Each structure stands twice: as structure tokens, then as C-alpha cells.
């Protein structure tokens, strides 16, 4: 990847450009060197609907749920697994596991919860790329923000103030930020109502999974501690890659009853075509395949086995006239954000 040296203010502004979808009615006052925040306009706050004021705490009827789904989320009806999950989450103190393929609509469940339930919905996700994607696809009038280690101390303090004053409905955090910042903050503010904690990519808690992160195991103890003061708290665990052994482990780890496991495992995707080819020169073949569609300016993803493989292939493509960047865990946060932004713009332009 091409390394970019940026000053602190530029880095903050780049991050905030991504987070502008998260904090749609705040801007950074650059004249104060990034230390002071201000509201754009007081009346702008009225544009962000405080959804739970409309619905109260009563359980919605099926017709009311369908109206919310259509009006705020833009869908005519729930998928079967979504309808089942939403019905179960009408109760309190529910621990639920959703095991469904990528792109099936799992994120709609915590978005719906944030809209219809009083209080805060907290989503724990392992990667900033996932958080950015979910924020950009959140309902436009839903007050949502993300907390991670990139924020300056004043920015973090402002974000926590917004949460404390209940101006935010949906918060995305990494597991480390949840354990180090949010847990203590929520425990300290006993009057802060939290309706749900959602743990995305829950397979990261499975020790034999390639995505295992030890911080995910600590989430269980943190949630148990929160439930001492908030016994009605619902917890939602999402995954797309759990086999039967993994599901059993997650249910035992997070105290999930069998009746609260909801699965939708139809992996057949009509919009995906899979071909297998045996080739002598892999890089040359990839270049040939890319150039077939490159004239159409479509964004293209190439998956590699190793970090160094992405760098070698990316450099090879650049030499041969293809604008390319490698993306892997070894990159700096600023490089990741820049690549994601450029790739996202390309995808939207060709949607």
C-alpha cells in the first residue's frame, strides 16, 4: 500500500468524514484546532427522530411492526427468520443467537430495536470496516455514532456526553472499547437505559475459529455484570459462520437457550457465479480476468491467502496499468480508511 503521512488535524478530519454518517448533526470546529465541538443548528436536532417517543414501551402489533419496517427501514416485510427474532425480542432478558448467511439482513434486527425500544442499543463489532459499513447503511434519521481509539479525548468526551443525555440511539464499539470505556460508563450512569447489547461476528469468541479474539470471551463477563443492575437487558449474538459444534459452544458460553437460536442457512445466492480454473501463472490470469471487466470501471475484489500475497499482486497489477491497493491487517488505520473510502465511492458510482 502507499503510505500517507498526515498531520493530526487531517487525520481527525478524514475520520470525521467517515463518521459524518454517524454524527449527522455535529461538525468539528477546525478553527480551534480540533478541540471544540459545536452544533450546526439547534433546530437541526429536530430532524433526528427520537423514535421511542413515538412508540413508548408497549409491544407493537404485527401491523405496527410492518409499518415501522416500511416507513423507517424501507422494506415491505420481514424475512421469516427476522420476524421470528423480532417476536422473541418483544420479551425482556432474552439471550438470542442468530446464525444466518452474510447479507441476509441480521443488522436490521438491532436497527429495528433501536427504533422501537426506549434507550440505547449497543453494537459490538470487531473491525472498523464493519462499523463504517453498518453506519453508512443505518436509517438516515437514526442518531448513531461510533467509538474507537482513533477519537481524541475531547471528541470522545463529546460523544459520551451525547450518549448520557440520550441524544443517541445506536452506538457501535469495538470489543476493546466496550470493555475499557463503555462498560464503566454505563455502570456509572445507572439511569441510562440500555435496551440491547448486540455482539456482531460472535464466532470471534470461538477459540478454534480463525477469527478468534480473546476480548470476545471477556464480553460474557461484562454483560453478566451489566445485568446485575439491568436484569431486563436483551442480548443479541450474530454470526454467519457457525457450524453445529460452534453453535453449541456459543450457546453454552453466552447462556443462550435452544429455543432462542434462530437460523437461516440458505447459502444459495442467485447473484453469485462460481468458477474454478487451474492455471500456470496465477497473477497473469488474474490480470486477464480483471481487464475483461476493467473497461466497465467496476470495483473488483481479489482475495489472497497471505498479507504478502496481497502486496505482490497489487504491485503486479499497478505495473500493468490497473489502479490497485492491497488491504490487510498490517495497514495503518489511515490507509485502511482511505482505501475503503475510495473503493466505496467506486462501488456506489457503479451501483
Short mmCIF file of C-alpha atoms in Angstrom, two decimals:
data_model
loop_
_atom_site.label_atom_id
_atom_site.label_comp_id
_atom_site.label_asym_id
_atom_site.label_seq_id
_atom_site.Cartn_x
_atom_site.Cartn_y
_atom_site.Cartn_z
CA UNK A 1 0.00 0.00 0.00
CA UNK A 2 1.07 3.57 -0.49
CA UNK A 3 1.83 5.11 2.90
CA UNK A 4 0.38 8.55 3.54
CA UNK A 5 1.88 10.89 6.15
CA UNK A 6 -0.85 13.15 7.50
CA UNK A 7 -0.91 15.62 10.36
CA UNK A 8 -3.20 15.10 13.35
CA UNK A 9 -5.94 17.50 12.22
CA UNK A 10 -6.06 15.97 8.74
CA UNK A 11 -6.35 12.50 10.26
CA UNK A 12 -9.19 13.67 12.50
CA UNK A 13 -10.99 15.28 9.59
CA UNK A 14 -10.64 12.13 7.48
CA UNK A 15 -12.05 10.04 10.30
CA UNK A 16 -14.87 12.50 10.86
CA UNK A 17 -15.71 12.45 7.17
CA UNK A 18 -16.38 8.74 7.57
CA UNK A 19 -18.22 9.32 10.81
CA UNK A 20 -20.33 12.13 9.32
CA UNK A 21 -22.96 9.48 8.67
CA UNK A 22 -22.69 8.59 12.35
CA UNK A 23 -22.97 12.08 13.80
CA UNK A 24 -25.02 13.82 11.18
CA UNK A 25 -25.70 16.96 13.13
CA UNK A 26 -22.25 17.68 14.56
CA UNK A 27 -19.17 19.15 12.94
CA UNK A 28 -15.64 19.73 14.16
CA UNK A 29 -14.72 23.37 14.57
CA UNK A 30 -11.36 23.40 12.79
CA UNK A 31 -10.56 26.97 13.89
CA UNK A 32 -9.97 25.69 17.42
CA UNK A 33 -7.52 23.03 16.28
CA UNK A 34 -9.97 20.20 16.63
CA UNK A 35 -10.56 20.79 20.33
CA UNK A 36 -14.08 22.23 20.31
CA UNK A 37 -17.37 20.92 19.00
CA UNK A 38 -20.45 22.86 18.05
CA UNK A 39 -23.96 22.10 16.87
CA UNK A 40 -24.71 23.11 13.30
CA UNK A 41 -28.14 24.45 14.27
CA UNK A 42 -30.32 23.83 17.29
CA UNK A 43 -33.31 23.13 15.08
CA UNK A 44 -31.27 20.52 13.20
CA UNK A 45 -31.70 18.23 16.21
CA UNK A 46 -35.40 18.05 15.39
CA UNK A 47 -34.54 16.31 12.11
CA UNK A 48 -33.30 13.28 14.05
CA UNK A 49 -36.42 11.45 15.09
CA UNK A 50 -36.41 10.20 18.68
CA UNK A 51 -38.19 7.03 17.64
CA UNK A 52 -39.07 5.64 21.05
CA UNK A 53 -41.05 8.76 21.92
CA UNK A 54 -43.50 7.70 19.22
CA UNK A 55 -43.80 4.06 20.26
CA UNK A 56 -43.35 4.05 24.01
CA UNK A 57 -42.54 0.77 25.74
CA UNK A 58 -45.56 -1.25 24.67
CA UNK A 59 -45.14 -4.29 22.44
CA UNK A 60 -46.08 -3.45 18.87
CA UNK A 61 -48.71 -5.39 16.98
CA UNK A 62 -47.63 -7.20 13.78
CA UNK A 63 -49.21 -4.44 11.68
CA UNK A 64 -47.39 -1.74 13.66
CA UNK A 65 -44.09 -3.57 13.23
CA UNK A 66 -44.68 -3.79 9.50
CA UNK A 67 -45.43 -0.04 9.38
CA UNK A 68 -42.16 0.75 11.19
CA UNK A 69 -40.25 -1.59 8.90
CA UNK A 70 -41.68 0.09 5.82
CA UNK A 71 -41.53 3.70 6.99
CA UNK A 72 -38.10 3.79 8.64
CA UNK A 73 -36.19 0.87 7.13
CA UNK A 74 -37.71 0.79 3.66
CA UNK A 75 -38.73 -2.89 3.49
CA UNK A 76 -42.22 -4.23 2.79
CA UNK A 77 -41.94 -7.29 5.05
CA UNK A 78 -39.62 -9.24 7.34
CA UNK A 79 -37.86 -12.38 6.22
CA UNK A 80 -39.08 -15.40 8.19
CA UNK A 81 -36.04 -15.52 10.50
CA UNK A 82 -36.28 -11.76 11.14
CA UNK A 83 -39.97 -11.99 12.06
CA UNK A 84 -39.21 -14.89 14.42
CA UNK A 85 -36.34 -13.00 16.08
CA UNK A 86 -38.29 -9.74 16.44
CA UNK A 87 -41.19 -11.61 18.07
CA UNK A 88 -38.87 -13.28 20.58
CA UNK A 89 -37.20 -9.95 21.38
CA UNK A 90 -40.56 -8.48 22.43
CA UNK A 91 -39.76 -10.11 25.78
CA UNK A 92 -37.02 -8.91 28.12
CA UNK A 93 -33.93 -10.70 29.50
CA UNK A 94 -33.56 -12.64 26.25
CA UNK A 95 -30.21 -14.01 25.06
CA UNK A 96 -30.53 -14.83 21.34
CA UNK A 97 -28.21 -16.26 18.70
CA UNK A 98 -28.81 -15.52 15.00
CA UNK A 99 -26.91 -17.81 12.64
CA UNK A 100 -27.56 -16.61 9.10
CA UNK A 101 -25.50 -16.07 5.95
CA UNK A 102 -23.78 -12.79 5.15
CA UNK A 103 -26.14 -10.25 3.62
CA UNK A 104 -29.30 -11.94 4.91
CA UNK A 105 -30.40 -8.94 6.99
CA UNK A 106 -29.11 -9.62 10.51
CA UNK A 107 -28.25 -5.96 11.11
CA UNK A 108 -31.90 -5.00 10.58
CA UNK A 109 -32.66 -6.62 13.94
CA UNK A 110 -30.64 -4.19 16.05
CA UNK A 111 -31.68 -1.26 13.84
CA UNK A 112 -35.32 -2.16 14.43
CA UNK A 113 -34.67 -2.48 18.16
CA UNK A 114 -33.06 0.98 18.27
CA UNK A 115 -36.09 2.46 16.54
CA UNK A 116 -38.89 0.93 18.61
CA UNK A 117 -37.34 0.40 22.05
CA UNK A 118 -36.64 3.16 24.58
CA UNK A 119 -32.99 3.68 25.43
CA UNK A 120 -29.67 2.80 23.87
CA UNK A 121 -28.72 -0.08 21.61
CA UNK A 122 -25.01 -1.01 21.76
CA UNK A 123 -23.42 -2.98 18.91
CA UNK A 124 -20.01 -4.60 19.43
CA UNK A 125 -18.13 -5.27 16.18
CA UNK A 126 -14.51 -6.40 15.71
CA UNK A 127 -13.37 -4.32 12.74
CA UNK A 128 -13.59 -0.65 11.80
CA UNK A 129 -14.53 -1.63 8.23
CA UNK A 130 -17.63 -3.41 9.54
CA UNK A 131 -18.53 -0.44 11.73
CA UNK A 132 -18.17 2.01 8.84
CA UNK A 133 -20.31 -0.17 6.58
CA UNK A 134 -23.06 -0.52 9.18
CA UNK A 135 -23.08 3.20 9.97
CA UNK A 136 -23.32 4.15 6.31
CA UNK A 137 -26.28 1.79 5.92
CA UNK A 138 -28.12 2.82 9.08
CA UNK A 139 -31.51 4.56 8.74
CA UNK A 140 -30.81 8.18 7.83
CA UNK A 141 -32.71 9.76 10.71
CA UNK A 142 -31.48 7.37 13.40
CA UNK A 143 -28.97 9.12 15.72
CA UNK A 144 -25.95 6.81 15.62
CA UNK A 145 -22.25 7.09 16.36
CA UNK A 146 -19.10 5.00 16.68
CA UNK A 147 -16.49 4.98 19.43
CA UNK A 148 -12.96 3.70 18.92
CA UNK A 149 -9.37 4.51 19.84
CA UNK A 150 -9.00 6.95 16.95
CA UNK A 151 -11.02 9.63 18.67
CA UNK A 152 -9.25 12.42 20.52
CA UNK A 153 -10.04 12.94 24.21
CA UNK A 154 -12.36 15.94 23.50
CA UNK A 155 -14.17 14.02 20.75
CA UNK A 156 -14.66 11.00 22.98
CA UNK A 157 -15.90 13.20 25.82
CA UNK A 158 -18.44 14.84 23.49
CA UNK A 159 -19.65 11.50 22.19
CA UNK A 160 -20.11 10.16 25.72
CA UNK A 161 -22.00 13.33 26.65
CA UNK A 162 -24.39 12.71 23.75
CA UNK A 163 -24.96 9.16 24.99
CA UNK A 164 -25.50 10.33 28.58
CA UNK A 165 -28.11 12.89 27.51
CA UNK A 166 -29.89 10.21 25.45
CA UNK A 167 -29.43 12.00 22.13
CA UNK A 168 -28.01 8.81 20.59
CA UNK A 169 -29.96 5.64 19.90
CA UNK A 170 -27.36 3.32 18.38
CA UNK A 171 -23.66 3.05 19.31
CA UNK A 172 -21.00 0.95 17.58
CA UNK A 173 -17.89 -0.04 19.53
CA UNK A 174 -15.01 -2.46 19.22
CA UNK A 175 -14.84 -5.12 21.95
CA UNK A 176 -11.80 -3.41 23.46
CA UNK A 177 -13.59 -0.04 23.59
CA UNK A 178 -16.66 -1.70 25.10
CA UNK A 179 -14.61 -3.26 27.87
CA UNK A 180 -12.40 -0.26 28.58
CA UNK A 181 -14.82 2.66 28.12
CA UNK A 182 -18.49 1.83 27.60
CA UNK A 183 -18.86 -0.77 30.37
CA UNK A 184 -17.62 1.61 33.06
CA UNK A 185 -19.60 4.49 31.59
CA UNK A 186 -22.89 2.57 31.60
CA UNK A 187 -22.28 1.22 35.11
CA UNK A 188 -21.53 4.74 36.35
CA UNK A 189 -24.70 6.20 34.85
CA UNK A 190 -27.33 3.97 36.44
CA UNK A 191 -30.24 5.95 34.98
CA UNK A 192 -29.02 5.42 31.41
CA UNK A 193 -31.43 2.96 29.81
CA UNK A 194 -29.86 0.27 27.62
CA UNK A 195 -32.37 -1.91 25.77
CA UNK A 196 -29.97 -4.21 23.92
CA UNK A 197 -26.37 -5.24 23.53
CA UNK A 198 -25.66 -6.85 20.17
CA UNK A 199 -22.44 -8.79 19.60
CA UNK A 200 -21.68 -8.96 15.88
CA UNK A 201 -19.35 -11.59 14.40
CA UNK A 202 -19.86 -13.71 17.52
CA UNK A 203 -17.75 -16.53 16.08
CA UNK A 204 -14.78 -14.39 17.20
CA UNK A 205 -15.47 -15.88 20.65
CA UNK A 206 -14.79 -19.45 19.43
CA UNK A 207 -11.22 -20.48 20.37
CA UNK A 208 -10.74 -22.74 17.33
CA UNK A 209 -12.12 -20.20 14.85
CA UNK A 210 -9.62 -18.41 12.60
CA UNK A 211 -11.15 -15.07 13.68
CA UNK A 212 -10.82 -15.77 17.42
CA UNK A 213 -10.24 -12.71 19.62
CA UNK A 214 -9.69 -13.18 23.32
CA UNK A 215 -11.52 -9.91 24.07
CA UNK A 216 -14.74 -11.60 22.89
CA UNK A 217 -14.55 -14.07 25.77
CA UNK A 218 -14.45 -11.17 28.24
CA UNK A 219 -17.69 -9.77 26.77
CA UNK A 220 -19.67 -12.51 28.50
CA UNK A 221 -18.47 -11.45 31.97
CA UNK A 222 -19.07 -7.77 31.13
CA UNK A 223 -22.67 -8.46 30.08
CA UNK A 224 -23.28 -10.55 33.20
CA UNK A 225 -22.03 -7.65 35.30
CA UNK A 226 -24.31 -5.19 33.49
CA UNK A 227 -27.31 -7.43 34.02
CA UNK A 228 -26.94 -7.13 37.78
CA UNK A 229 -28.26 -3.57 37.53
CA UNK A 230 -30.21 -4.08 34.29
CA UNK A 231 -31.85 -7.53 34.53
CA UNK A 232 -34.23 -6.79 31.64
CA UNK A 233 -31.38 -6.23 29.15
CA UNK A 234 -31.66 -8.20 25.89
CA UNK A 235 -28.53 -9.57 24.21
CA UNK A 236 -28.31 -10.48 20.54
CA UNK A 237 -25.44 -12.53 19.09
CA UNK A 238 -24.90 -12.56 15.32
CA UNK A 239 -22.80 -14.88 13.18
CA UNK A 240 -22.72 -16.24 9.65
CA UNK A 241 -20.12 -18.99 10.02
CA UNK A 242 -21.11 -21.22 12.94
CA UNK A 243 -21.48 -24.96 12.39
CA UNK A 244 -23.31 -27.16 14.90
CA UNK A 245 -20.31 -27.57 17.21
CA UNK A 246 -19.70 -23.80 17.16
CA UNK A 247 -23.37 -23.01 17.83
CA UNK A 248 -23.35 -25.34 20.84
CA UNK A 249 -20.24 -23.62 22.18
CA UNK A 250 -21.74 -20.15 21.76
CA UNK A 251 -24.99 -21.19 23.44
CA UNK A 252 -23.05 -22.54 26.42
CA UNK A 253 -20.70 -19.56 26.53
CA UNK A 254 -23.43 -16.89 26.43
CA UNK A 255 -26.27 -18.73 28.22
CA UNK A 256 -28.49 -19.00 25.13
CA UNK A 257 -31.43 -21.38 25.35
CA UNK A 258 -32.07 -23.72 22.37
CA UNK A 259 -35.41 -22.05 21.64
CA UNK A 260 -33.59 -18.71 21.24
CA UNK A 261 -31.35 -19.91 18.41
CA UNK A 262 -32.68 -18.63 15.08
CA UNK A 263 -31.08 -19.91 11.90
CA UNK A 264 -31.44 -19.12 8.20
CA UNK A 265 -28.85 -21.13 6.31
CA UNK A 266 -29.85 -20.96 2.66
CA UNK A 267 -26.44 -20.29 1.11
CA UNK A 268 -27.63 -20.38 -2.50
CA UNK A 269 -27.14 -16.88 -3.94
CA UNK A 270 -28.63 -16.25 -7.39
CA UNK A 271 -26.38 -13.23 -7.96
CA UNK A 272 -23.13 -15.17 -7.49
CA UNK A 273 -21.47 -17.35 -10.09
CA UNK A 274 -18.55 -19.57 -9.07
CA UNK A 275 -15.93 -20.91 -11.47
CA UNK A 276 -12.75 -22.90 -10.78
CA UNK A 277 -9.69 -22.77 -13.03
CA UNK A 278 -6.28 -24.42 -12.82
CA UNK A 279 -3.65 -22.02 -14.21
CA UNK A 280 0.13 -21.89 -14.55
CA UNK A 281 0.63 -18.17 -13.87
CA UNK A 282 -1.90 -17.03 -11.29
CA UNK A 283 -1.08 -13.31 -11.39
CA UNK A 284 -1.19 -13.22 -15.17
CA UNK A 285 -4.58 -14.97 -15.19
CA UNK A 286 -5.99 -12.57 -12.59
CA UNK A 287 -4.79 -9.61 -14.67
CA UNK A 288 -6.50 -11.07 -17.72
CA UNK A 289 -9.79 -11.58 -15.85
CA UNK A 290 -9.73 -8.07 -14.38
CA UNK A 291 -9.06 -6.39 -17.72
CA UNK A 292 -12.11 -8.07 -19.22
CA UNK A 293 -14.31 -6.02 -16.89
CA UNK A 294 -11.93 -3.17 -16.15
CA UNK A 295 -13.17 -1.11 -19.10
CA UNK A 296 -16.58 -1.08 -17.40
CA UNK A 297 -14.98 0.62 -14.34
CA UNK A 298 -16.44 -1.89 -11.89
CA UNK A 299 -14.83 -2.28 -8.45
CA UNK A 300 -13.21 -5.71 -8.13
CA UNK A 301 -12.18 -7.72 -5.06
CA UNK A 302 -9.39 -10.30 -5.15
CA UNK A 303 -8.91 -12.49 -2.08
CA UNK A 304 -5.42 -13.77 -1.22
CA UNK A 305 -4.19 -16.25 1.37
CA UNK A 306 -1.47 -14.10 2.94
CA UNK A 307 -0.61 -10.44 3.58
CA UNK A 308 2.49 -10.54 1.41
CA UNK A 309 0.45 -12.12 -1.40
CA UNK A 310 -1.86 -9.09 -1.48
CA UNK A 311 1.13 -6.76 -1.72
CA UNK A 312 2.81 -8.74 -4.50
CA UNK A 313 -0.38 -8.97 -6.55
CA UNK A 314 -1.27 -5.31 -6.01
CA UNK A 315 2.17 -4.17 -7.20
CA UNK A 316 1.95 -6.50 -10.22
CA UNK A 317 -1.44 -5.03 -11.20
CA UNK A 318 -0.16 -1.46 -10.81
CA UNK A 319 2.79 -2.19 -13.08
CA UNK A 320 0.32 -3.45 -15.67
CA UNK A 321 -1.92 -0.38 -15.57
CA UNK A 322 -4.58 -1.38 -13.06
CA UNK A 323 -5.24 1.01 -10.17
CA UNK A 324 -4.89 -1.29 -7.20
CA UNK A 325 -4.41 -1.26 -3.43
CA UNK A 326 -3.78 -4.12 -1.05
CA UNK A 327 -5.86 -4.29 2.14
CA UNK A 328 -4.88 -6.32 5.18
CA UNK A 329 -4.50 -6.08 8.96
CA UNK A 330 -0.94 -4.78 8.71
CA UNK A 331 -2.01 -1.42 7.28
CA UNK A 332 -2.33 1.73 9.35
CA UNK A 333 -5.83 2.92 10.22
CA UNK A 334 -5.46 5.97 7.98
CA UNK A 335 -4.51 3.78 4.99
CA UNK A 336 -7.46 1.47 5.64
CA UNK A 337 -9.92 4.37 5.83
CA UNK A 338 -8.59 5.96 2.65
CA UNK A 339 -8.79 2.71 0.69
CA UNK A 340 -12.29 1.97 1.99
CA UNK A 341 -13.45 5.45 1.06
CA UNK A 342 -12.10 5.22 -2.50
CA UNK A 343 -13.42 1.70 -3.00
CA UNK A 344 -16.84 2.66 -1.60
CA UNK A 345 -17.11 5.63 -3.97
CA UNK A 346 -16.32 3.36 -6.90
CA UNK A 347 -18.94 0.83 -5.82
CA UNK A 348 -21.66 3.48 -5.37
CA UNK A 349 -20.84 5.09 -8.72
CA UNK A 350 -21.49 1.77 -10.45
CA UNK A 351 -24.46 0.63 -8.39
#
